[in-house]
Amino acid sequence: MLENFSGATRVHIIVGDPIAQVKSPFGVTQAFESHGRDAICVPAHVTPADLTDWWAGTKRARNIDGLIVTVPHKFACTAFCDTLSERAAFLGTVNTVRRDAQGHWHGDMFDGLGYVRAMEKNGCVLKNKRALLVGAGGAGSAIAHSLVLAGVSELAIHDPDDQRRQSLIDRLNSLKLGKVMQGSSDPAGFDIAVNATPIGMKEADPTPIDITKIHGDMFVGCVITAPAITPLIAAARAKGCKTVTGADMFAQVRELMVNFLLEA
């Protein structure tokens, strides 16, 4: 893959804290190669306290064309953009930023659209369904938005950050589509239950959704990529549920991100 890697190679960076769990560097670099582009994606482990200073220096490198953003920087990186897509502006969050020929940075958010595509590909019917979403962070906000646009009749959102959760609920209800309300970790009565938090990455983590209330007719999802099968997904499959994993999501989101970055 890197036999032609040289000083002419264009660079894209994925930034997060932590960063070791991400799959994007290899997959995105592979996708660039398949499109005939001399470009790579490399990881950067940057803490929230260092993010602004890091970006001030990073954007001065003339061979850096794009930025992929992961936890916990998806809200903060909107401030680095000169322009935002309508979707990113509504959510106040980005996961991909590209530099255009004039040196301006344009941001978009593909987590929600990619996740809904992965759900539908794995057999989930969203129209007129009741959904529970745990997590109103960057990915969770985007998934919530896409679920509402996809036609769920009700969406309950659970997040310990009251202000963040309520702000998202209010914005989604302003679209006057499905009913959006506060939820809990209890999935009883829902057709769909999705974990959009990092809870489940560590072995000692609790289950973000009450697995004792899951039944086989539910569709259950999780955004985590490592471990590939989280305890939530394992429990749901044991009960006969259809599921979608973080890897399923990444496959769809990667395609959207790469196409966006290649448009520059």
mmCIF file of C-alpha atoms in Angstrom:
data_model
loop_
_atom_site.group_PDB
_atom_site.id
_atom_site.type_symbol
_atom_site.label_atom_id
_atom_site.label_comp_id
_atom_site.label_asym_id
_atom_site.label_seq_id
_atom_site.Cartn_x
_atom_site.Cartn_y
_atom_site.Cartn_z
ATOM 1 C CA MET A 1 0.000 0.000 0.000
ATOM 2 C CA LEU A 2 2.788 2.429 0.876
ATOM 3 C CA GLU A 3 5.352 1.488 -1.763
ATOM 4 C CA ASN A 4 4.901 4.904 -3.399
ATOM 5 C CA PHE A 5 4.792 6.843 -0.128
ATOM 6 C CA SER A 6 6.868 9.993 -0.533
ATOM 7 C CA GLY A 7 7.105 13.686 0.229
ATOM 8 C CA ALA A 8 4.357 14.254 -2.338
ATOM 9 C CA THR A 9 1.873 12.090 -0.409
ATOM 10 C CA ARG A 10 -1.120 14.058 0.874
ATOM 11 C CA VAL A 11 -1.895 13.668 4.578
ATOM 12 C CA HIS A 12 -5.185 13.294 6.453
ATOM 13 C CA ILE A 13 -5.264 13.024 10.245
ATOM 14 C CA ILE A 14 -7.701 11.284 12.568
ATOM 15 C CA VAL A 15 -7.695 12.955 15.967
ATOM 16 C CA GLY A 16 -9.080 11.615 19.230
ATOM 17 C CA ASP A 17 -8.482 10.797 22.886
ATOM 18 C CA PRO A 18 -7.975 7.833 23.121
ATOM 19 C CA ILE A 19 -6.961 6.897 19.578
ATOM 20 C CA ALA A 20 -5.560 3.332 19.711
ATOM 21 C CA GLN A 21 -9.002 1.780 19.132
ATOM 22 C CA VAL A 22 -9.749 3.456 15.792
ATOM 23 C CA LYS A 23 -9.745 1.518 12.525
ATOM 24 C CA SER A 24 -9.781 4.530 10.217
ATOM 25 C CA PRO A 25 -6.063 4.963 9.398
ATOM 26 C CA PHE A 26 -5.737 1.683 7.518
ATOM 27 C CA GLY A 27 -9.228 1.641 6.037
ATOM 28 C CA VAL A 28 -9.194 5.244 4.831
ATOM 29 C CA THR A 29 -5.675 4.934 3.404
ATOM 30 C CA GLN A 30 -6.786 1.777 1.601
ATOM 31 C CA ALA A 31 -9.795 3.644 0.213
ATOM 32 C CA PHE A 32 -7.600 6.506 -1.026
ATOM 33 C CA GLU A 33 -5.414 3.987 -2.830
ATOM 34 C CA SER A 34 -8.443 2.346 -4.447
ATOM 35 C CA HIS A 35 -9.389 5.784 -5.816
ATOM 36 C CA GLY A 36 -5.901 6.253 -7.236
ATOM 37 C CA ARG A 37 -4.931 8.990 -4.739
ATOM 38 C CA ASP A 38 -1.452 9.377 -3.279
ATOM 39 C CA ALA A 39 -2.759 10.014 0.250
ATOM 40 C CA ILE A 40 -2.654 8.509 3.718
ATOM 41 C CA CYS A 41 -4.541 8.778 7.005
ATOM 42 C CA VAL A 42 -2.539 8.882 10.249
ATOM 43 C CA PRO A 43 -3.677 8.953 13.902
ATOM 44 C CA ALA A 44 -3.066 11.767 16.384
ATOM 45 C CA HIS A 45 -3.664 11.305 20.114
ATOM 46 C CA VAL A 46 -4.609 14.769 21.394
ATOM 47 C CA THR A 47 -6.266 15.602 24.713
ATOM 48 C CA PRO A 48 -9.077 18.177 24.920
ATOM 49 C CA ALA A 49 -6.761 20.557 26.800
ATOM 50 C CA ASP A 50 -4.259 20.490 23.923
ATOM 51 C CA LEU A 51 -6.683 20.411 20.993
ATOM 52 C CA THR A 52 -6.764 24.127 20.108
ATOM 53 C CA ASP A 53 -2.987 24.512 20.277
ATOM 54 C CA TRP A 54 -2.510 21.297 18.298
ATOM 55 C CA TRP A 55 -4.846 22.489 15.543
ATOM 56 C CA ALA A 56 -3.195 25.917 15.337
ATOM 57 C CA GLY A 57 0.045 24.214 14.383
ATOM 58 C CA THR A 58 -1.348 21.308 12.375
ATOM 59 C CA LYS A 59 -3.319 23.408 9.889
ATOM 60 C CA ARG A 60 -0.131 25.269 8.927
ATOM 61 C CA ALA A 61 1.231 22.127 7.260
ATOM 62 C CA ARG A 62 0.508 22.656 3.564
ATOM 63 C CA ASN A 63 0.335 18.949 2.772
ATOM 64 C CA ILE A 64 -2.537 18.243 5.188
ATOM 65 C CA ASP A 65 -5.827 18.077 3.299
ATOM 66 C CA GLY A 66 -8.300 16.681 5.807
ATOM 67 C CA LEU A 67 -9.233 15.818 9.338
ATOM 68 C CA ILE A 68 -11.290 12.932 10.693
ATOM 69 C CA VAL A 69 -12.607 13.556 14.175
ATOM 70 C CA THR A 70 -13.438 11.006 16.852
ATOM 71 C CA VAL A 71 -14.245 10.998 20.581
ATOM 72 C CA PRO A 72 -14.273 13.423 22.349
ATOM 73 C CA HIS A 73 -13.572 16.197 19.839
ATOM 74 C CA LYS A 74 -16.598 16.202 17.517
ATOM 75 C CA PHE A 75 -18.232 19.241 19.108
ATOM 76 C CA ALA A 76 -15.025 21.216 19.642
ATOM 77 C CA CYS A 77 -13.778 20.790 16.071
ATOM 78 C CA THR A 78 -16.758 22.661 14.634
ATOM 79 C CA ALA A 79 -14.986 25.827 15.783
ATOM 80 C CA PHE A 80 -12.060 25.009 13.477
ATOM 81 C CA CYS A 81 -14.271 25.100 10.360
ATOM 82 C CA ASP A 82 -14.766 28.112 8.102
ATOM 83 C CA THR A 83 -17.992 26.566 6.771
ATOM 84 C CA LEU A 84 -20.284 23.707 7.797
ATOM 85 C CA SER A 85 -22.805 21.538 5.992
ATOM 86 C CA GLU A 86 -26.427 22.120 6.921
ATOM 87 C CA ARG A 87 -26.389 18.841 8.870
ATOM 88 C CA ALA A 88 -23.230 19.708 10.822
ATOM 89 C CA ALA A 89 -24.504 23.209 11.575
ATOM 90 C CA PHE A 90 -27.798 21.817 12.926
ATOM 91 C CA LEU A 91 -25.972 19.346 15.162
ATOM 92 C CA GLY A 92 -23.042 21.563 16.131
ATOM 93 C CA THR A 93 -20.693 18.649 15.537
ATOM 94 C CA VAL A 94 -18.385 17.288 12.816
ATOM 95 C CA ASN A 95 -16.549 14.074 12.091
ATOM 96 C CA THR A 96 -14.837 15.073 8.833
ATOM 97 C CA VAL A 97 -13.185 18.327 7.762
ATOM 98 C CA ARG A 98 -11.522 19.063 4.413
ATOM 99 C CA ARG A 99 -9.381 21.919 3.128
ATOM 100 C CA ASP A 100 -10.329 23.412 -0.225
ATOM 101 C CA ALA A 101 -8.071 24.971 -2.854
ATOM 102 C CA GLN A 102 -8.440 28.391 -1.201
ATOM 103 C CA GLY A 103 -7.281 27.014 2.154
ATOM 104 C CA HIS A 104 -10.706 27.096 3.799
ATOM 105 C CA TRP A 105 -11.858 24.244 6.051
ATOM 106 C CA HIS A 106 -15.328 22.757 5.489
ATOM 107 C CA GLY A 107 -16.892 20.332 7.992
ATOM 108 C CA ASP A 108 -19.607 17.680 7.801
ATOM 109 C CA MET A 109 -20.969 14.895 9.997
ATOM 110 C CA PHE A 110 -21.540 11.398 8.607
ATOM 111 C CA ASP A 111 -21.915 9.241 11.736
ATOM 112 C CA GLY A 112 -25.709 9.332 11.682
ATOM 113 C CA LEU A 113 -26.192 8.788 7.976
ATOM 114 C CA GLY A 114 -23.642 5.955 7.992
ATOM 115 C CA TYR A 115 -25.187 4.312 11.036
ATOM 116 C CA VAL A 116 -28.694 4.361 9.594
ATOM 117 C CA ARG A 117 -27.373 2.872 6.354
ATOM 118 C CA ALA A 118 -25.698 0.087 8.352
ATOM 119 C CA MET A 119 -28.906 -0.553 10.306
ATOM 120 C CA GLU A 120 -30.987 -0.826 7.162
ATOM 121 C CA LYS A 121 -28.384 -3.062 5.503
ATOM 122 C CA ASN A 122 -28.606 -5.386 8.530
ATOM 123 C CA GLY A 123 -32.370 -5.693 8.247
ATOM 124 C CA CYS A 124 -33.670 -2.869 10.427
ATOM 125 C CA VAL A 125 -36.925 -1.195 9.388
ATOM 126 C CA LEU A 126 -37.040 2.322 10.840
ATOM 127 C CA LYS A 127 -40.278 3.777 9.517
ATOM 128 C CA ASN A 128 -42.878 4.185 12.290
ATOM 129 C CA LYS A 129 -40.739 2.352 14.866
ATOM 130 C CA ARG A 130 -40.029 3.332 18.492
ATOM 131 C CA ALA A 131 -36.319 3.782 19.181
ATOM 132 C CA LEU A 132 -34.172 4.223 22.289
ATOM 133 C CA LEU A 133 -30.795 5.916 21.909
ATOM 134 C CA VAL A 134 -28.259 6.014 24.743
ATOM 135 C CA GLY A 135 -25.777 8.844 24.259
ATOM 136 C CA ALA A 136 -26.205 12.426 23.042
ATOM 137 C CA GLY A 137 -22.554 13.116 22.233
ATOM 138 C CA GLY A 138 -21.158 13.727 18.762
ATOM 139 C CA ALA A 139 -22.045 10.350 17.269
ATOM 140 C CA GLY A 140 -25.239 10.049 19.306
ATOM 141 C CA SER A 141 -26.517 13.445 18.170
ATOM 142 C CA ALA A 142 -25.889 12.551 14.550
ATOM 143 C CA ILE A 143 -27.559 9.147 14.887
ATOM 144 C CA ALA A 144 -30.566 10.736 16.605
ATOM 145 C CA HIS A 145 -30.917 13.225 13.752
ATOM 146 C CA SER A 146 -30.721 10.516 11.112
ATOM 147 C CA LEU A 147 -33.207 8.270 12.952
ATOM 148 C CA VAL A 148 -35.743 11.099 13.017
ATOM 149 C CA LEU A 149 -35.167 11.858 9.324
ATOM 150 C CA ALA A 150 -35.529 8.139 8.544
ATOM 151 C CA GLY A 151 -39.063 8.149 9.981
ATOM 152 C CA VAL A 152 -39.055 6.670 13.485
ATOM 153 C CA SER A 153 -42.338 7.526 15.196
ATOM 154 C CA GLU A 154 -40.721 8.037 18.620
ATOM 155 C CA LEU A 155 -37.165 8.528 19.780
ATOM 156 C CA ALA A 156 -36.194 8.435 23.473
ATOM 157 C CA ILE A 157 -32.724 9.795 24.275
ATOM 158 C CA HIS A 158 -30.829 8.906 27.453
ATOM 159 C CA ASP A 159 -27.727 10.857 28.478
ATOM 160 C CA PRO A 160 -26.462 11.902 31.937
ATOM 161 C CA ASP A 161 -25.684 15.409 30.646
ATOM 162 C CA ASP A 162 -29.107 17.007 31.121
ATOM 163 C CA GLN A 163 -28.337 20.170 29.192
ATOM 164 C CA ARG A 164 -26.819 18.363 26.206
ATOM 165 C CA ARG A 165 -29.667 15.848 26.080
ATOM 166 C CA GLN A 166 -32.423 18.446 26.340
ATOM 167 C CA SER A 167 -30.834 20.726 23.770
ATOM 168 C CA LEU A 168 -30.763 17.844 21.292
ATOM 169 C CA ILE A 169 -34.355 16.867 22.080
ATOM 170 C CA ASP A 170 -35.560 20.442 21.553
ATOM 171 C CA ARG A 171 -33.739 20.824 18.245
ATOM 172 C CA LEU A 172 -35.038 17.507 16.924
ATOM 173 C CA ASN A 173 -38.607 18.316 17.961
ATOM 174 C CA SER A 174 -38.312 21.601 16.062
ATOM 175 C CA LEU A 175 -38.217 19.510 12.867
ATOM 176 C CA LYS A 176 -41.803 18.427 13.633
ATOM 177 C CA LEU A 177 -41.195 14.852 12.508
ATOM 178 C CA GLY A 178 -41.197 11.972 15.042
ATOM 179 C CA LYS A 179 -41.775 12.620 18.746
ATOM 180 C CA VAL A 180 -38.481 12.997 20.653
ATOM 181 C CA MET A 181 -38.324 12.714 24.440
ATOM 182 C CA GLN A 182 -36.138 11.809 27.402
ATOM 183 C CA GLY A 183 -35.409 8.109 27.875
ATOM 184 C CA SER A 184 -33.548 5.815 30.237
ATOM 185 C CA SER A 185 -31.390 2.697 30.002
ATOM 186 C CA ASP A 186 -34.572 0.570 30.000
ATOM 187 C CA PRO A 187 -35.411 -0.617 26.443
ATOM 188 C CA ALA A 188 -38.801 -2.109 27.350
ATOM 189 C CA GLY A 189 -41.447 -1.130 24.826
ATOM 190 C CA PHE A 190 -39.005 -0.125 22.090
ATOM 191 C CA ASP A 191 -38.423 -1.750 18.714
ATOM 192 C CA ILE A 192 -34.845 -0.447 18.446
ATOM 193 C CA ALA A 193 -32.151 0.168 21.074
ATOM 194 C CA VAL A 194 -28.774 1.747 20.250
ATOM 195 C CA ASN A 195 -25.736 2.485 22.404
ATOM 196 C CA ALA A 196 -23.923 5.578 21.086
ATOM 197 C CA THR A 197 -21.545 5.939 24.046
ATOM 198 C CA PRO A 198 -18.031 4.576 24.702
ATOM 199 C CA ILE A 199 -19.458 2.428 27.532
ATOM 200 C CA GLY A 200 -18.471 -1.121 26.687
ATOM 201 C CA MET A 201 -14.931 -0.420 25.467
ATOM 202 C CA LYS A 202 -13.459 -1.480 28.800
ATOM 203 C CA GLU A 203 -13.934 -4.937 30.273
ATOM 204 C CA ALA A 204 -15.188 -3.549 33.587
ATOM 205 C CA ASP A 205 -17.783 -1.263 31.991
ATOM 206 C CA PRO A 206 -21.453 -1.736 32.870
ATOM 207 C CA THR A 207 -23.937 -2.493 30.107
ATOM 208 C CA PRO A 208 -25.270 0.846 28.788
ATOM 209 C CA ILE A 209 -28.694 -0.663 28.030
ATOM 210 C CA ASP A 210 -30.501 -3.011 30.434
ATOM 211 C CA ILE A 211 -29.983 -6.373 28.744
ATOM 212 C CA THR A 212 -32.548 -8.075 30.987
ATOM 213 C CA LYS A 213 -35.264 -6.074 29.182
ATOM 214 C CA ILE A 214 -34.111 -6.960 25.653
ATOM 215 C CA HIS A 215 -36.229 -9.433 23.694
ATOM 216 C CA GLY A 216 -35.670 -11.189 20.395
ATOM 217 C CA ASP A 217 -37.880 -8.917 18.295
ATOM 218 C CA MET A 218 -35.727 -5.875 19.034
ATOM 219 C CA PHE A 219 -33.011 -4.499 16.788
ATOM 220 C CA VAL A 220 -29.938 -3.627 18.888
ATOM 221 C CA GLY A 221 -26.945 -1.512 17.887
ATOM 222 C CA CYS A 222 -23.655 -0.299 19.313
ATOM 223 C CA VAL A 223 -21.126 2.210 17.932
ATOM 224 C CA ILE A 224 -18.047 0.686 19.595
ATOM 225 C CA THR A 225 -15.443 -0.875 17.269
ATOM 226 C CA ALA A 226 -13.139 -2.415 19.895
ATOM 227 C CA PRO A 227 -14.082 -4.913 21.126
ATOM 228 C CA ALA A 228 -15.711 -5.922 17.852
ATOM 229 C CA ILE A 229 -18.560 -7.629 19.717
ATOM 230 C CA THR A 230 -19.461 -5.729 22.876
ATOM 231 C CA PRO A 231 -21.269 -7.415 25.776
ATOM 232 C CA LEU A 232 -24.430 -5.576 24.679
ATOM 233 C CA ILE A 233 -24.279 -7.005 21.163
ATOM 234 C CA ALA A 234 -23.377 -10.468 22.457
ATOM 235 C CA ALA A 235 -26.357 -10.431 24.833
ATOM 236 C CA ALA A 236 -28.714 -9.212 22.112
ATOM 237 C CA ARG A 237 -27.585 -11.908 19.681
ATOM 238 C CA ALA A 238 -28.015 -14.548 22.379
ATOM 239 C CA LYS A 239 -31.662 -13.483 22.570
ATOM 240 C CA GLY A 240 -32.101 -13.691 18.799
ATOM 241 C CA CYS A 241 -31.955 -9.968 17.998
ATOM 242 C CA LYS A 242 -30.754 -8.545 14.733
ATOM 243 C CA THR A 243 -27.801 -6.247 15.456
ATOM 244 C CA VAL A 244 -25.439 -3.671 14.022
ATOM 245 C CA THR A 245 -21.885 -3.207 15.319
ATOM 246 C CA GLY A 246 -19.405 -0.363 15.270
ATOM 247 C CA ALA A 247 -17.547 -2.133 12.463
ATOM 248 C CA ASP A 248 -20.751 -2.244 10.398
ATOM 249 C CA MET A 249 -21.143 1.483 10.994
ATOM 250 C CA PHE A 250 -17.518 2.214 10.136
ATOM 251 C CA ALA A 251 -17.807 0.510 6.752
ATOM 252 C CA GLN A 252 -20.629 2.858 5.783
ATOM 253 C CA VAL A 253 -19.189 5.991 7.393
ATOM 254 C CA ARG A 254 -15.784 5.404 5.801
ATOM 255 C CA GLU A 255 -17.281 5.491 2.327
ATOM 256 C CA LEU A 256 -19.082 8.760 3.074
ATOM 257 C CA MET A 257 -15.982 10.348 4.648
ATOM 258 C CA VAL A 258 -13.639 9.329 1.831
ATOM 259 C CA ASN A 259 -16.002 10.624 -0.856
ATOM 260 C CA PHE A 260 -16.261 13.928 1.030
ATOM 261 C CA LEU A 261 -12.485 14.239 1.434
ATOM 262 C CA LEU A 262 -11.893 13.446 -2.230
ATOM 263 C CA GLU A 263 -14.221 16.246 -3.327
ATOM 264 C CA ALA A 264 -11.697 18.869 -2.193
#
